[in-house]
């Protein structure tokens, strides 16, 4: 199993990145709550990974900390929740926010996440509340702040940033009409793709 990668970031195309380790490029999918904290392209990054093998693909999911990966592994243990849905859940809210929502049995917040209906939200609360009991969110997970994301100097135009943001939301499970609408609503001149995604996700939770 591949559990950790240390190498140079070659590409950042939310929610996927390409990291080179000893001459080998690994494609890794990462929740947006973790993606914002990545260094710039060309810099070294350390990513903790979860390796998934399917009949038709081998996939790597990445996280900035062991604790974020641990939560992802707990989430995908829930009945009916696979890695793709887990990625969407932890993109729509941070690990800290998710733990808090489960502890409060906040179904109304959970159903705003892509692919999470009322039954899935209720199942997450029922199945995970006991497993997360005693997990101090402040100690276990890196708190999310409203600080501006790291600069991603790709030279993309505003229209490209908008298209990439919509594409990223579609990858996370949002519907095309919903993704296009929310990106248009939050878009401001000069915003990067990551800024658009961040504001779009915040507006839907």
PDB file of C-alpha atoms in Angstrom:
ATOM      1  CA  UNK A   1       0.000   0.000   0.000  1.00  0.00           C
ATOM      2  CA  UNK A   2       1.197   3.539  -0.761  1.00  0.00           C
ATOM      3  CA  UNK A   3       0.783   5.517   2.459  1.00  0.00           C
ATOM      4  CA  UNK A   4       2.967   8.593   2.029  1.00  0.00           C
ATOM      5  CA  UNK A   5       4.528  10.567  -0.819  1.00  0.00           C
ATOM      6  CA  UNK A   6       7.287  13.151  -0.619  1.00  0.00           C
ATOM      7  CA  UNK A   7       8.180  14.904  -3.845  1.00  0.00           C
ATOM      8  CA  UNK A   8       7.805  17.894  -6.125  1.00  0.00           C
ATOM      9  CA  UNK A   9       4.394  19.200  -7.189  1.00  0.00           C
ATOM     10  CA  UNK A  10       4.213  19.221 -10.983  1.00  0.00           C
ATOM     11  CA  UNK A  11       0.545  20.023 -11.576  1.00  0.00           C
ATOM     12  CA  UNK A  12      -2.442  21.247  -9.571  1.00  0.00           C
ATOM     13  CA  UNK A  13      -5.790  20.759 -11.272  1.00  0.00           C
ATOM     14  CA  UNK A  14      -8.434  20.681  -8.507  1.00  0.00           C
ATOM     15  CA  UNK A  15      -9.255  18.214  -7.090  1.00  0.00           C
ATOM     16  CA  UNK A  16      -6.298  16.332  -8.629  1.00  0.00           C
ATOM     17  CA  UNK A  17      -2.564  16.932  -8.392  1.00  0.00           C
ATOM     18  CA  UNK A  18       0.532  15.359  -9.909  1.00  0.00           C
ATOM     19  CA  UNK A  19       3.542  14.828  -7.636  1.00  0.00           C
ATOM     20  CA  UNK A  20       6.920  13.489  -8.804  1.00  0.00           C
ATOM     21  CA  UNK A  21       8.708  11.114  -6.441  1.00  0.00           C
ATOM     22  CA  UNK A  22      12.091   9.758  -7.572  1.00  0.00           C
ATOM     23  CA  UNK A  23      11.197  10.276 -11.223  1.00  0.00           C
ATOM     24  CA  UNK A  24       7.715   8.739 -10.962  1.00  0.00           C
ATOM     25  CA  UNK A  25       4.627  10.929 -11.254  1.00  0.00           C
ATOM     26  CA  UNK A  26       1.701  10.035  -8.991  1.00  0.00           C
ATOM     27  CA  UNK A  27      -1.802  11.339  -9.685  1.00  0.00           C
ATOM     28  CA  UNK A  28      -3.549  12.047  -6.395  1.00  0.00           C
ATOM     29  CA  UNK A  29      -7.091  13.240  -5.689  1.00  0.00           C
ATOM     30  CA  UNK A  30      -7.406  15.490  -2.678  1.00  0.00           C
ATOM     31  CA  UNK A  31     -10.310  17.104  -0.775  1.00  0.00           C
ATOM     32  CA  UNK A  32     -10.435  20.838  -1.429  1.00  0.00           C
ATOM     33  CA  UNK A  33     -10.099  21.537   2.301  1.00  0.00           C
ATOM     34  CA  UNK A  34      -6.603  19.981   2.003  1.00  0.00           C
ATOM     35  CA  UNK A  35      -5.879  21.254  -1.515  1.00  0.00           C
ATOM     36  CA  UNK A  36      -5.870  24.888  -0.344  1.00  0.00           C
ATOM     37  CA  UNK A  37      -2.885  24.179   1.919  1.00  0.00           C
ATOM     38  CA  UNK A  38      -0.612  22.769  -0.797  1.00  0.00           C
ATOM     39  CA  UNK A  39       2.623  24.594  -1.625  1.00  0.00           C
ATOM     40  CA  UNK A  40       3.172  26.159  -5.046  1.00  0.00           C
ATOM     41  CA  UNK A  41       3.980  24.160  -8.177  1.00  0.00           C
ATOM     42  CA  UNK A  42       7.662  23.275  -8.240  1.00  0.00           C
ATOM     43  CA  UNK A  43       7.932  23.063  -4.455  1.00  0.00           C
ATOM     44  CA  UNK A  44       8.246  19.983  -2.261  1.00  0.00           C
ATOM     45  CA  UNK A  45       5.151  18.509  -0.659  1.00  0.00           C
ATOM     46  CA  UNK A  46       4.459  15.653   1.746  1.00  0.00           C
ATOM     47  CA  UNK A  47       1.128  13.917   1.218  1.00  0.00           C
ATOM     48  CA  UNK A  48      -0.405  11.098   3.263  1.00  0.00           C
ATOM     49  CA  UNK A  49      -2.303   8.797   0.956  1.00  0.00           C
ATOM     50  CA  UNK A  50      -5.070   6.224   0.915  1.00  0.00           C
ATOM     51  CA  UNK A  51      -4.736   3.669  -1.884  1.00  0.00           C
ATOM     52  CA  UNK A  52      -7.891   2.238  -3.483  1.00  0.00           C
ATOM     53  CA  UNK A  53      -7.836  -0.687  -5.899  1.00  0.00           C
ATOM     54  CA  UNK A  54     -10.890  -1.303  -8.078  1.00  0.00           C
ATOM     55  CA  UNK A  55     -11.471  -3.648 -10.984  1.00  0.00           C
ATOM     56  CA  UNK A  56     -11.154  -0.766 -13.432  1.00  0.00           C
ATOM     57  CA  UNK A  57      -8.725   1.584 -11.670  1.00  0.00           C
ATOM     58  CA  UNK A  58      -6.134   2.162  -8.966  1.00  0.00           C
ATOM     59  CA  UNK A  59      -6.650   5.478  -7.191  1.00  0.00           C
ATOM     60  CA  UNK A  60      -4.721   7.537  -4.674  1.00  0.00           C
ATOM     61  CA  UNK A  61      -6.449   9.959  -2.308  1.00  0.00           C
ATOM     62  CA  UNK A  62      -4.234  12.473  -0.542  1.00  0.00           C
ATOM     63  CA  UNK A  63      -4.277  14.450   2.711  1.00  0.00           C
ATOM     64  CA  UNK A  64      -2.013  16.939   4.457  1.00  0.00           C
ATOM     65  CA  UNK A  65      -2.082  15.133   7.810  1.00  0.00           C
ATOM     66  CA  UNK A  66      -2.437  11.588   9.107  1.00  0.00           C
ATOM     67  CA  UNK A  67      -5.482  12.707  11.095  1.00  0.00           C
ATOM     68  CA  UNK A  68      -7.339  13.968   8.019  1.00  0.00           C
ATOM     69  CA  UNK A  69      -6.637  10.652   6.320  1.00  0.00           C
ATOM     70  CA  UNK A  70      -7.891   8.816   9.410  1.00  0.00           C
ATOM     71  CA  UNK A  71     -11.210  10.662   9.214  1.00  0.00           C
ATOM     72  CA  UNK A  72     -11.545   9.877   5.493  1.00  0.00           C
ATOM     73  CA  UNK A  73     -11.053   6.198   6.300  1.00  0.00           C
ATOM     74  CA  UNK A  74     -13.753   6.383   8.948  1.00  0.00           C
ATOM     75  CA  UNK A  75     -16.145   8.161   6.569  1.00  0.00           C
ATOM     76  CA  UNK A  76     -15.823   5.554   3.812  1.00  0.00           C
ATOM     77  CA  UNK A  77     -16.568   2.783   6.316  1.00  0.00           C
ATOM     78  CA  UNK A  78     -20.128   4.117   6.552  1.00  0.00           C
ATOM     79  CA  UNK A  79     -22.685   2.073   4.634  1.00  0.00           C
ATOM     80  CA  UNK A  80     -23.152   3.430   1.120  1.00  0.00           C
ATOM     81  CA  UNK A  81     -20.245   5.885   1.279  1.00  0.00           C
ATOM     82  CA  UNK A  82     -17.389   5.282  -1.148  1.00  0.00           C
ATOM     83  CA  UNK A  83     -14.138   7.187  -1.714  1.00  0.00           C
ATOM     84  CA  UNK A  84     -15.669   9.592  -4.255  1.00  0.00           C
ATOM     85  CA  UNK A  85     -18.440  10.596  -1.870  1.00  0.00           C
ATOM     86  CA  UNK A  86     -15.906  10.796   0.963  1.00  0.00           C
ATOM     87  CA  UNK A  87     -13.832  13.173  -1.167  1.00  0.00           C
ATOM     88  CA  UNK A  88     -16.898  15.343  -1.776  1.00  0.00           C
ATOM     89  CA  UNK A  89     -17.822  15.401   1.912  1.00  0.00           C
ATOM     90  CA  UNK A  90     -14.372  16.534   3.020  1.00  0.00           C
ATOM     91  CA  UNK A  91     -14.258  19.098   0.207  1.00  0.00           C
ATOM     92  CA  UNK A  92     -17.545  20.663   1.253  1.00  0.00           C
ATOM     93  CA  UNK A  93     -16.379  21.067   4.857  1.00  0.00           C
ATOM     94  CA  UNK A  94     -13.199  20.636   6.845  1.00  0.00           C
ATOM     95  CA  UNK A  95     -12.500  17.647   9.067  1.00  0.00           C
ATOM     96  CA  UNK A  96     -13.200  19.802  12.119  1.00  0.00           C
ATOM     97  CA  UNK A  97     -16.549  20.956  10.740  1.00  0.00           C
ATOM     98  CA  UNK A  98     -17.573  17.420   9.802  1.00  0.00           C
ATOM     99  CA  UNK A  99     -16.797  16.029  13.261  1.00  0.00           C
ATOM    100  CA  UNK A 100     -18.749  18.895  14.830  1.00  0.00           C
ATOM    101  CA  UNK A 101     -21.754  18.282  12.533  1.00  0.00           C
ATOM    102  CA  UNK A 102     -21.829  14.579  13.422  1.00  0.00           C
ATOM    103  CA  UNK A 103     -21.516  15.283  17.138  1.00  0.00           C
ATOM    104  CA  UNK A 104     -24.382  17.827  16.962  1.00  0.00           C
ATOM    105  CA  UNK A 105     -26.429  15.508  14.715  1.00  0.00           C
ATOM    106  CA  UNK A 106     -26.675  18.445  12.307  1.00  0.00           C
ATOM    107  CA  UNK A 107     -28.496  16.726   9.431  1.00  0.00           C
ATOM    108  CA  UNK A 108     -29.435  20.041   7.762  1.00  0.00           C
ATOM    109  CA  UNK A 109     -25.767  20.936   7.225  1.00  0.00           C
ATOM    110  CA  UNK A 110     -24.729  17.476   6.048  1.00  0.00           C
ATOM    111  CA  UNK A 111     -27.428  17.283   3.354  1.00  0.00           C
ATOM    112  CA  UNK A 112     -25.942  20.362   1.660  1.00  0.00           C
ATOM    113  CA  UNK A 113     -22.896  18.296   0.701  1.00  0.00           C
ATOM    114  CA  UNK A 114     -22.779  16.806  -2.831  1.00  0.00           C
ATOM    115  CA  UNK A 115     -24.331  13.343  -3.024  1.00  0.00           C
ATOM    116  CA  UNK A 116     -25.544  13.415   0.577  1.00  0.00           C
ATOM    117  CA  UNK A 117     -29.297  13.066   0.929  1.00  0.00           C
ATOM    118  CA  UNK A 118     -31.247  12.926   4.156  1.00  0.00           C
ATOM    119  CA  UNK A 119     -30.899   9.157   4.538  1.00  0.00           C
ATOM    120  CA  UNK A 120     -27.144   9.246   3.940  1.00  0.00           C
ATOM    121  CA  UNK A 121     -26.745  12.121   6.398  1.00  0.00           C
ATOM    122  CA  UNK A 122     -28.727  10.248   9.042  1.00  0.00           C
ATOM    123  CA  UNK A 123     -26.658   7.113   8.394  1.00  0.00           C
ATOM    124  CA  UNK A 124     -23.402   9.071   8.802  1.00  0.00           C
ATOM    125  CA  UNK A 125     -24.561  10.437  12.140  1.00  0.00           C
ATOM    126  CA  UNK A 126     -25.781   7.074  13.439  1.00  0.00           C
ATOM    127  CA  UNK A 127     -22.748   5.076  12.287  1.00  0.00           C
ATOM    128  CA  UNK A 128     -20.045   7.632  13.071  1.00  0.00           C
ATOM    129  CA  UNK A 129     -21.152   9.343  16.251  1.00  0.00           C
ATOM    130  CA  UNK A 130     -19.861   6.566  18.511  1.00  0.00           C
ATOM    131  CA  UNK A 131     -16.658   6.136  16.482  1.00  0.00           C
ATOM    132  CA  UNK A 132     -15.902   9.855  16.725  1.00  0.00           C
ATOM    133  CA  UNK A 133     -16.813  10.127  20.390  1.00  0.00           C
ATOM    134  CA  UNK A 134     -13.908  11.523  22.361  1.00  0.00           C
ATOM    135  CA  UNK A 135     -12.098  12.690  19.244  1.00  0.00           C
ATOM    136  CA  UNK A 136     -11.169  16.279  20.026  1.00  0.00           C
ATOM    137  CA  UNK A 137     -11.573  18.106  16.737  1.00  0.00           C
ATOM    138  CA  UNK A 138      -9.240  20.850  17.837  1.00  0.00           C
ATOM    139  CA  UNK A 139      -6.494  18.366  18.671  1.00  0.00           C
ATOM    140  CA  UNK A 140      -7.021  15.834  15.904  1.00  0.00           C
ATOM    141  CA  UNK A 141      -7.403  18.016  12.886  1.00  0.00           C
ATOM    142  CA  UNK A 142      -5.787  21.103  11.458  1.00  0.00           C
ATOM    143  CA  UNK A 143      -8.276  23.957  11.941  1.00  0.00           C
ATOM    144  CA  UNK A 144      -9.530  25.615   8.797  1.00  0.00           C
ATOM    145  CA  UNK A 145      -8.985  29.346   8.556  1.00  0.00           C
ATOM    146  CA  UNK A 146     -10.293  31.988   6.218  1.00  0.00           C
ATOM    147  CA  UNK A 147      -6.775  32.937   5.199  1.00  0.00           C
ATOM    148  CA  UNK A 148      -6.241  33.378   1.476  1.00  0.00           C
ATOM    149  CA  UNK A 149      -5.089  30.204  -0.292  1.00  0.00           C
ATOM    150  CA  UNK A 150      -1.537  29.912  -1.501  1.00  0.00           C
ATOM    151  CA  UNK A 151      -0.860  31.630  -4.786  1.00  0.00           C
ATOM    152  CA  UNK A 152      -1.124  29.293  -7.726  1.00  0.00           C
ATOM    153  CA  UNK A 153       0.666  31.152 -10.500  1.00  0.00           C
ATOM    154  CA  UNK A 154      -0.555  29.275 -13.531  1.00  0.00           C
ATOM    155  CA  UNK A 155      -1.191  32.306 -15.724  1.00  0.00           C
ATOM    156  CA  UNK A 156      -4.753  31.135 -16.413  1.00  0.00           C
ATOM    157  CA  UNK A 157      -7.224  33.715 -17.638  1.00  0.00           C
ATOM    158  CA  UNK A 158     -10.395  34.500 -15.701  1.00  0.00           C
ATOM    159  CA  UNK A 159     -12.472  32.380 -18.073  1.00  0.00           C
ATOM    160  CA  UNK A 160     -10.113  29.428 -17.636  1.00  0.00           C
ATOM    161  CA  UNK A 161     -10.303  29.798 -13.859  1.00  0.00           C
ATOM    162  CA  UNK A 162     -14.098  29.718 -14.053  1.00  0.00           C
ATOM    163  CA  UNK A 163     -14.106  26.626 -16.278  1.00  0.00           C
ATOM    164  CA  UNK A 164     -11.605  24.825 -14.032  1.00  0.00           C
ATOM    165  CA  UNK A 165     -13.650  25.674 -10.935  1.00  0.00           C
ATOM    166  CA  UNK A 166     -16.845  24.311 -12.500  1.00  0.00           C
ATOM    167  CA  UNK A 167     -14.963  21.175 -13.615  1.00  0.00           C
ATOM    168  CA  UNK A 168     -13.642  20.642 -10.084  1.00  0.00           C
ATOM    169  CA  UNK A 169     -17.139  20.932  -8.584  1.00  0.00           C
ATOM    170  CA  UNK A 170     -18.447  18.409 -11.111  1.00  0.00           C
ATOM    171  CA  UNK A 171     -15.656  16.011 -10.081  1.00  0.00           C
ATOM    172  CA  UNK A 172     -16.798  16.388  -6.480  1.00  0.00           C
ATOM    173  CA  UNK A 173     -20.351  15.360  -7.356  1.00  0.00           C
ATOM    174  CA  UNK A 174     -22.185  18.634  -7.860  1.00  0.00           C
ATOM    175  CA  UNK A 175     -24.657  18.879 -10.754  1.00  0.00           C
ATOM    176  CA  UNK A 176     -23.662  20.961 -13.836  1.00  0.00           C
ATOM    177  CA  UNK A 177     -26.369  23.601 -13.416  1.00  0.00           C
ATOM    178  CA  UNK A 178     -25.642  23.968  -9.695  1.00  0.00           C
ATOM    179  CA  UNK A 179     -21.866  24.189 -10.254  1.00  0.00           C
ATOM    180  CA  UNK A 180     -22.112  26.798 -13.010  1.00  0.00           C
ATOM    181  CA  UNK A 181     -24.607  28.893 -11.079  1.00  0.00           C
ATOM    182  CA  UNK A 182     -22.681  29.055  -7.820  1.00  0.00           C
ATOM    183  CA  UNK A 183     -19.343  29.792  -9.537  1.00  0.00           C
ATOM    184  CA  UNK A 184     -20.948  32.648 -11.468  1.00  0.00           C
ATOM    185  CA  UNK A 185     -22.403  34.041  -8.241  1.00  0.00           C
ATOM    186  CA  UNK A 186     -19.109  34.130  -6.327  1.00  0.00           C
ATOM    187  CA  UNK A 187     -16.817  35.078  -9.214  1.00  0.00           C
ATOM    188  CA  UNK A 188     -14.967  38.381  -8.958  1.00  0.00           C
ATOM    189  CA  UNK A 189     -12.320  39.847 -11.286  1.00  0.00           C
ATOM    190  CA  UNK A 190      -8.848  38.430 -10.709  1.00  0.00           C
ATOM    191  CA  UNK A 191      -9.931  35.390  -8.692  1.00  0.00           C
ATOM    192  CA  UNK A 192      -7.926  32.193  -9.130  1.00  0.00           C
ATOM    193  CA  UNK A 193      -9.467  28.775  -9.656  1.00  0.00           C
ATOM    194  CA  UNK A 194      -8.775  27.776  -6.044  1.00  0.00           C
ATOM    195  CA  UNK A 195     -10.340  30.973  -4.697  1.00  0.00           C
ATOM    196  CA  UNK A 196     -13.452  30.371  -6.819  1.00  0.00           C
ATOM    197  CA  UNK A 197     -13.789  26.788  -5.583  1.00  0.00           C
ATOM    198  CA  UNK A 198     -13.248  27.810  -1.966  1.00  0.00           C
ATOM    199  CA  UNK A 199     -15.917  30.552  -2.081  1.00  0.00           C
ATOM    200  CA  UNK A 200     -18.315  28.341  -4.049  1.00  0.00           C
ATOM    201  CA  UNK A 201     -18.072  25.522  -1.500  1.00  0.00           C
ATOM    202  CA  UNK A 202     -18.463  27.930   1.430  1.00  0.00           C
ATOM    203  CA  UNK A 203     -21.604  29.437  -0.136  1.00  0.00           C
ATOM    204  CA  UNK A 204     -23.271  26.010  -0.394  1.00  0.00           C
ATOM    205  CA  UNK A 205     -22.731  24.883   3.212  1.00  0.00           C
TER     206      UNK A 205
END
